[in-house]
Amino acid sequence: MGGFFGVTSKQDCVLDIFFGVDYHSHLGTKRGGMALHSKSKGFQRQIHNIENTPFRTKFENDLHDFEGCAGIGCISDSDPQPLLVRSHLGMYAITTIGAINNAEELIQTEFNKGHQFMSLSSGKVNETELIASLINQKEDLISGIKYAQEIIKGSVTLLILTEDDAIIAARDNLGRLPVLIGKDEEGYSVSFESFAYQKLGYENEYELGPGEIVKITPEGYETLKPAGEEMKICAFLWSYYGYPNSNYEGVNVEVMRYKNGEIMARDEALNGTLPDVDYVAGIPDSGVPHAMGYAKQSGQTYARPFVKYTPTWPRSFTPANQKIRNRVAKMKQIPVPELIEGKKLLFVDDSIVRGTQLRETVDFLYHSHAKEVHMRSACPPIMYGCKFLNFTSKGSEDDLLARRIIHELEGIAGDAHLEEYTDASTERGKCLLKSICEKFGFSSLGYQSLDGLLEAIGLPREKVCTYCWNGKE
């Protein structure tokens, strides 16, 4: 994944860019970057590795070197960016979010045209550089963006900072990710997360539609390509990686999560599968509001049987060494023995993807003498790796817990029955739940239904991407 933030203003905006980008740190763990433009210095750019140090710490010492009334920045979970590009279209900075499934094909086509790319240490091409190359094939930036979005299989959402202090924002053709504009007295901001500019004093102004391209200046914004009708915004924005304070398509993340938990408990009560427990709890952090809604609807007590120690370990996956990562994950979980020993506990997690950390959590709870551990997932079983946003692995489907268990039960033949496995009322669905319970030691396991999740989001289901659950594009 990744996130971006930009400002074009009548006054210096360095600090707004700095804090606005920092507010997207939950969306990526590898690289952070800022690019600004001023009349005296022209373009200035800095990129840092943030795998072991937060964005804010890495960039604090750079702030005195930056100046400008327009800038963009990003948190990237993949390639270093923003990039500075010099072409027949002029000089510009560009940052992108998305996934290119036909990257190798496009790169080879570019090679055949005589184009060259800088190679990353992995040997791969920076996808943002590839997108810039595609844009530069046309006679203007807008035509180039349209061309890139049309030819790329996957998704592309981007910001471009130009030499005249304007920002061009383009939302993916199917609107898989949000792009929102904020306004203050001096200019405008553009952001993935709406709370980022709200905290900086900007008010909600406009949300781009699917495929829309907008040019933003300190004086205002204009649509250069109108929005399309079809939309497939990612459902995981609400269930997992979106920040609680943000709104997408008018739907608040935290409110959706409360409602989602309530729907889960409501449906379990109707089906007679609601367990009698001492406490309902959430797996920190994004599982917590789902659990609060579940507890409220079920009438059972909400508690925090363990807390995460995060002052020095904000991310369990930060250390490069896997052994150290595993140890840090365990060290972060600090129990409240009075709420665990001899207790029947129900935990709600935002999702169950690979199950690695979940296994460690359950082992930790039983080691702390929990009597029962019931587990609930706030979304359906994940059956397909995301190919639009790099949210889940695009490698083997066996990386996904549900698919791995299905293959253990039926081999590859089980892939023909994935729809049954996602339905807990079918024999295959019951078998999947039972097998995972036995493997992990759960007292019971339940997944939110796709219908329940979509009900909680509240948008028309045809406008929400559910590919990772049902494989439907």
PDB file of C-alpha atoms in Angstrom, residues 197-369:
ATOM      1  CA  TYR A 197      -5.692  17.817   6.291  1.00  0.00           C
ATOM      2  CA  GLN A 198      -8.483  18.363   8.832  1.00  0.00           C
ATOM      3  CA  LYS A 199      -5.940  18.191  11.637  1.00  0.00           C
ATOM      4  CA  LEU A 200      -3.870  20.820   9.799  1.00  0.00           C
ATOM      5  CA  GLY A 201      -6.761  23.273   9.635  1.00  0.00           C
ATOM      6  CA  TYR A 202      -8.170  22.474   6.191  1.00  0.00           C
ATOM      7  CA  GLU A 203     -11.876  21.919   5.710  1.00  0.00           C
ATOM      8  CA  ASN A 204     -13.467  19.256   3.515  1.00  0.00           C
ATOM      9  CA  GLU A 205     -13.861  20.639   0.016  1.00  0.00           C
ATOM     10  CA  TYR A 206     -14.179  17.878  -2.591  1.00  0.00           C
ATOM     11  CA  GLU A 207     -13.740  14.152  -3.171  1.00  0.00           C
ATOM     12  CA  LEU A 208     -12.600  13.016  -6.604  1.00  0.00           C
ATOM     13  CA  GLY A 209     -14.768  10.481  -8.381  1.00  0.00           C
ATOM     14  CA  PRO A 210     -13.487   7.342 -10.143  1.00  0.00           C
ATOM     15  CA  GLY A 211     -11.021   8.207 -12.893  1.00  0.00           C
ATOM     16  CA  GLU A 212     -11.335  11.933 -12.277  1.00  0.00           C
ATOM     17  CA  ILE A 213      -8.321  14.171 -12.901  1.00  0.00           C
ATOM     18  CA  VAL A 214      -8.181  17.552 -11.153  1.00  0.00           C
ATOM     19  CA  LYS A 215      -5.716  20.450 -11.319  1.00  0.00           C
ATOM     20  CA  ILE A 216      -5.271  22.245  -8.001  1.00  0.00           C
ATOM     21  CA  THR A 217      -3.758  25.720  -7.488  1.00  0.00           C
ATOM     22  CA  PRO A 218      -3.831  28.130  -4.534  1.00  0.00           C
ATOM     23  CA  GLU A 219      -6.789  29.863  -6.198  1.00  0.00           C
ATOM     24  CA  GLY A 220      -8.953  26.763  -6.695  1.00  0.00           C
ATOM     25  CA  TYR A 221      -9.317  23.493  -8.555  1.00  0.00           C
ATOM     26  CA  GLU A 222     -10.762  22.418 -11.865  1.00  0.00           C
ATOM     27  CA  THR A 223     -11.721  19.046 -13.287  1.00  0.00           C
ATOM     28  CA  LEU A 224      -9.655  18.140 -16.353  1.00  0.00           C
ATOM     29  CA  LYS A 225     -11.228  14.722 -16.808  1.00  0.00           C
ATOM     30  CA  PRO A 226     -14.709  14.049 -15.399  1.00  0.00           C
ATOM     31  CA  ALA A 227     -15.419  11.139 -13.082  1.00  0.00           C
ATOM     32  CA  GLY A 228     -16.738   7.874 -14.458  1.00  0.00           C
ATOM     33  CA  GLU A 229     -19.866   6.107 -13.268  1.00  0.00           C
ATOM     34  CA  GLU A 230     -18.341   2.752 -12.340  1.00  0.00           C
ATOM     35  CA  MET A 231     -16.541   2.455  -8.999  1.00  0.00           C
ATOM     36  CA  LYS A 232     -14.811  -0.380  -7.129  1.00  0.00           C
ATOM     37  CA  ILE A 233     -13.491   1.199  -3.939  1.00  0.00           C
ATOM     38  CA  CYS A 234     -11.571  -1.186  -1.672  1.00  0.00           C
ATOM     39  CA  ALA A 235     -13.665  -2.546   1.208  1.00  0.00           C
ATOM     40  CA  PHE A 236     -10.531  -3.039   3.329  1.00  0.00           C
ATOM     41  CA  LEU A 237     -10.300   0.744   3.693  1.00  0.00           C
ATOM     42  CA  TRP A 238     -13.050   0.481   6.275  1.00  0.00           C
ATOM     43  CA  SER A 239     -12.406  -2.903   7.796  1.00  0.00           C
ATOM     44  CA  TYR A 240      -8.649  -2.592   8.268  1.00  0.00           C
ATOM     45  CA  TYR A 241      -6.144  -0.103   6.876  1.00  0.00           C
ATOM     46  CA  GLY A 242      -8.082   3.168   6.750  1.00  0.00           C
ATOM     47  CA  TYR A 243      -7.536   5.489   9.719  1.00  0.00           C
ATOM     48  CA  PRO A 244     -10.479   5.727  12.165  1.00  0.00           C
ATOM     49  CA  ASN A 245     -11.029   9.477  11.711  1.00  0.00           C
ATOM     50  CA  SER A 246     -11.250   9.401   7.927  1.00  0.00           C
ATOM     51  CA  ASN A 247     -14.272   9.361   5.648  1.00  0.00           C
ATOM     52  CA  TYR A 248     -14.426   7.781   2.202  1.00  0.00           C
ATOM     53  CA  GLU A 249     -17.436   8.279  -0.023  1.00  0.00           C
ATOM     54  CA  GLY A 250     -19.146   9.864   2.980  1.00  0.00           C
ATOM     55  CA  VAL A 251     -18.707   6.806   5.226  1.00  0.00           C
ATOM     56  CA  ASN A 252     -16.614   7.182   8.399  1.00  0.00           C
ATOM     57  CA  VAL A 253     -14.178   4.368   9.174  1.00  0.00           C
ATOM     58  CA  GLU A 254     -14.755   4.137  12.934  1.00  0.00           C
ATOM     59  CA  VAL A 255     -18.540   4.315  12.628  1.00  0.00           C
ATOM     60  CA  MET A 256     -18.470   1.542  10.025  1.00  0.00           C
ATOM     61  CA  ARG A 257     -16.397  -0.671  12.341  1.00  0.00           C
ATOM     62  CA  TYR A 258     -18.794  -0.244  15.257  1.00  0.00           C
ATOM     63  CA  LYS A 259     -21.689  -1.075  12.984  1.00  0.00           C
ATOM     64  CA  ASN A 260     -19.860  -4.050  11.516  1.00  0.00           C
ATOM     65  CA  GLY A 261     -19.329  -5.534  14.971  1.00  0.00           C
ATOM     66  CA  GLU A 262     -22.968  -5.004  15.830  1.00  0.00           C
ATOM     67  CA  ILE A 263     -24.058  -6.797  12.651  1.00  0.00           C
ATOM     68  CA  MET A 264     -21.755  -9.733  13.430  1.00  0.00           C
ATOM     69  CA  ALA A 265     -23.235 -10.170  16.911  1.00  0.00           C
ATOM     70  CA  ARG A 266     -26.777  -9.669  15.622  1.00  0.00           C
ATOM     71  CA  ASP A 267     -26.386 -12.394  13.012  1.00  0.00           C
ATOM     72  CA  GLU A 268     -24.724 -14.774  15.457  1.00  0.00           C
ATOM     73  CA  ALA A 269     -27.607 -14.332  17.879  1.00  0.00           C
ATOM     74  CA  LEU A 270     -30.076 -15.111  15.075  1.00  0.00           C
ATOM     75  CA  ASN A 271     -28.081 -18.211  14.116  1.00  0.00           C
ATOM     76  CA  GLY A 272     -27.688 -19.385  17.688  1.00  0.00           C
ATOM     77  CA  THR A 273     -23.880 -19.288  17.585  1.00  0.00           C
ATOM     78  CA  LEU A 274     -23.298 -16.435  20.041  1.00  0.00           C
ATOM     79  CA  PRO A 275     -21.035 -17.848  22.771  1.00  0.00           C
ATOM     80  CA  ASP A 276     -21.358 -17.052  26.473  1.00  0.00           C
ATOM     81  CA  VAL A 277     -18.094 -15.369  27.469  1.00  0.00           C
ATOM     82  CA  ASP A 278     -16.740 -13.263  30.297  1.00  0.00           C
ATOM     83  CA  TYR A 279     -15.286 -10.582  28.042  1.00  0.00           C
ATOM     84  CA  VAL A 280     -15.324  -9.412  24.433  1.00  0.00           C
ATOM     85  CA  ALA A 281     -12.062  -7.827  23.289  1.00  0.00           C
ATOM     86  CA  GLY A 282     -10.473  -6.490  20.141  1.00  0.00           C
ATOM     87  CA  ILE A 283      -7.092  -7.401  18.655  1.00  0.00           C
ATOM     88  CA  PRO A 284      -5.292  -4.023  18.706  1.00  0.00           C
ATOM     89  CA  ASP A 285      -5.583  -1.713  16.988  1.00  0.00           C
ATOM     90  CA  SER A 286      -8.146  -1.877  14.198  1.00  0.00           C
ATOM     91  CA  GLY A 287      -9.973  -4.861  15.687  1.00  0.00           C
ATOM     92  CA  VAL A 288     -10.973  -2.808  18.734  1.00  0.00           C
ATOM     93  CA  PRO A 289     -13.959  -0.834  17.294  1.00  0.00           C
ATOM     94  CA  HIS A 290     -15.345  -3.989  15.628  1.00  0.00           C
ATOM     95  CA  ALA A 291     -15.190  -5.647  19.059  1.00  0.00           C
ATOM     96  CA  MET A 292     -16.842  -2.709  20.794  1.00  0.00           C
ATOM     97  CA  GLY A 293     -19.780  -2.941  18.407  1.00  0.00           C
ATOM     98  CA  TYR A 294     -19.930  -6.708  18.936  1.00  0.00           C
ATOM     99  CA  ALA A 295     -19.933  -6.310  22.721  1.00  0.00           C
ATOM    100  CA  LYS A 296     -22.646  -3.657  22.645  1.00  0.00           C
ATOM    101  CA  GLN A 297     -24.977  -5.698  20.436  1.00  0.00           C
ATOM    102  CA  SER A 298     -24.362  -8.979  22.285  1.00  0.00           C
ATOM    103  CA  GLY A 299     -24.806  -7.395  25.714  1.00  0.00           C
ATOM    104  CA  GLN A 300     -21.481  -8.788  26.907  1.00  0.00           C
ATOM    105  CA  THR A 301     -18.747  -6.894  28.723  1.00  0.00           C
ATOM    106  CA  TYR A 302     -15.995  -5.268  26.706  1.00  0.00           C
ATOM    107  CA  ALA A 303     -12.483  -5.453  28.173  1.00  0.00           C
ATOM    108  CA  ARG A 304      -8.787  -5.259  27.281  1.00  0.00           C
ATOM    109  CA  PRO A 305      -7.183  -8.519  28.484  1.00  0.00           C
ATOM    110  CA  PHE A 306      -3.878  -7.500  26.942  1.00  0.00           C
ATOM    111  CA  VAL A 307      -2.359  -4.295  25.640  1.00  0.00           C
ATOM    112  CA  LYS A 308       0.355  -3.566  23.103  1.00  0.00           C
ATOM    113  CA  TYR A 309       3.512  -1.835  24.253  1.00  0.00           C
ATOM    114  CA  THR A 310       4.274   0.518  21.380  1.00  0.00           C
ATOM    115  CA  PRO A 311       6.481   3.432  22.599  1.00  0.00           C
ATOM    116  CA  THR A 312       9.662   1.741  21.343  1.00  0.00           C
ATOM    117  CA  TRP A 313       8.144  -0.933  19.055  1.00  0.00           C
ATOM    118  CA  PRO A 314       5.477   0.793  16.966  1.00  0.00           C
ATOM    119  CA  ARG A 315       5.592  -1.980  14.346  1.00  0.00           C
ATOM    120  CA  SER A 316       6.213  -5.634  15.116  1.00  0.00           C
ATOM    121  CA  PHE A 317       7.604  -6.230  11.603  1.00  0.00           C
ATOM    122  CA  THR A 318      10.225  -3.494  11.684  1.00  0.00           C
ATOM    123  CA  PRO A 319      13.411  -5.517  12.473  1.00  0.00           C
ATOM    124  CA  ALA A 320      15.064  -7.019   9.407  1.00  0.00           C
ATOM    125  CA  ASN A 321      15.740 -10.341  11.152  1.00  0.00           C
ATOM    126  CA  GLN A 322      12.707 -12.671  11.282  1.00  0.00           C
ATOM    127  CA  LYS A 323      13.757 -14.123  14.655  1.00  0.00           C
ATOM    128  CA  ILE A 324      13.907 -10.630  16.144  1.00  0.00           C
ATOM    129  CA  ARG A 325      10.549  -9.717  14.533  1.00  0.00           C
ATOM    130  CA  ASN A 326       8.919 -12.736  16.161  1.00  0.00           C
ATOM    131  CA  ARG A 327      10.442 -11.886  19.520  1.00  0.00           C
ATOM    132  CA  VAL A 328       9.349  -8.249  19.307  1.00  0.00           C
ATOM    133  CA  ALA A 329       5.788  -9.341  18.443  1.00  0.00           C
ATOM    134  CA  LYS A 330       5.701 -11.393  21.646  1.00  0.00           C
ATOM    135  CA  MET A 331       7.350  -8.690  23.746  1.00  0.00           C
ATOM    136  CA  LYS A 332       4.710  -6.166  22.708  1.00  0.00           C
ATOM    137  CA  GLN A 333       1.828  -8.240  24.121  1.00  0.00           C
ATOM    138  CA  ILE A 334       1.466  -7.442  27.815  1.00  0.00           C
ATOM    139  CA  PRO A 335      -1.296  -9.329  29.643  1.00  0.00           C
ATOM    140  CA  VAL A 336      -3.690  -8.147  32.314  1.00  0.00           C
ATOM    141  CA  PRO A 337      -3.789 -11.416  34.311  1.00  0.00           C
ATOM    142  CA  GLU A 338      -6.942 -10.465  36.218  1.00  0.00           C
ATOM    143  CA  LEU A 339      -8.831 -10.324  32.897  1.00  0.00           C
ATOM    144  CA  ILE A 340      -7.366 -13.530  31.434  1.00  0.00           C
ATOM    145  CA  GLU A 341      -6.812 -16.195  34.078  1.00  0.00           C
ATOM    146  CA  GLY A 342      -9.724 -18.643  34.095  1.00  0.00           C
ATOM    147  CA  LYS A 343     -11.766 -16.393  31.781  1.00  0.00           C
ATOM    148  CA  LYS A 344     -13.735 -17.186  28.645  1.00  0.00           C
ATOM    149  CA  LEU A 345     -12.669 -14.606  26.071  1.00  0.00           C
ATOM    150  CA  LEU A 346     -13.945 -13.646  22.633  1.00  0.00           C
ATOM    151  CA  PHE A 347     -11.608 -11.652  20.412  1.00  0.00           C
ATOM    152  CA  VAL A 348     -12.495  -9.782  17.242  1.00  0.00           C
ATOM    153  CA  ASP A 349      -9.741  -9.159  14.699  1.00  0.00           C
ATOM    154  CA  ASP A 350     -10.090  -6.906  11.658  1.00  0.00           C
ATOM    155  CA  SER A 351      -9.197  -9.818   9.358  1.00  0.00           C
ATOM    156  CA  ILE A 352      -7.390 -13.138   9.261  1.00  0.00           C
ATOM    157  CA  VAL A 353      -4.909 -13.152   6.386  1.00  0.00           C
ATOM    158  CA  ARG A 354      -2.010 -15.528   6.986  1.00  0.00           C
ATOM    159  CA  GLY A 355      -2.710 -16.315  10.622  1.00  0.00           C
ATOM    160  CA  THR A 356       0.912 -16.059  11.812  1.00  0.00           C
ATOM    161  CA  GLN A 357       0.446 -13.308  14.385  1.00  0.00           C
ATOM    162  CA  LEU A 358      -2.938 -14.678  15.374  1.00  0.00           C
ATOM    163  CA  ARG A 359      -1.392 -18.007  16.319  1.00  0.00           C
ATOM    164  CA  GLU A 360       1.136 -16.206  18.497  1.00  0.00           C
ATOM    165  CA  THR A 361      -1.664 -14.223  20.166  1.00  0.00           C
ATOM    166  CA  VAL A 362      -3.718 -17.324  20.959  1.00  0.00           C
ATOM    167  CA  ASP A 363      -0.681 -19.168  22.321  1.00  0.00           C
ATOM    168  CA  PHE A 364       0.075 -16.144  24.460  1.00  0.00           C
ATOM    169  CA  LEU A 365      -3.493 -16.089  25.860  1.00  0.00           C
ATOM    170  CA  TYR A 366      -3.510 -19.772  26.748  1.00  0.00           C
ATOM    171  CA  HIS A 367      -0.053 -19.424  28.258  1.00  0.00           C
ATOM    172  CA  SER A 368      -1.595 -16.663  30.379  1.00  0.00           C
ATOM    173  CA  HIS A 369      -4.210 -19.239  31.540  1.00  0.00           C
TER     174      HIS A 369
END
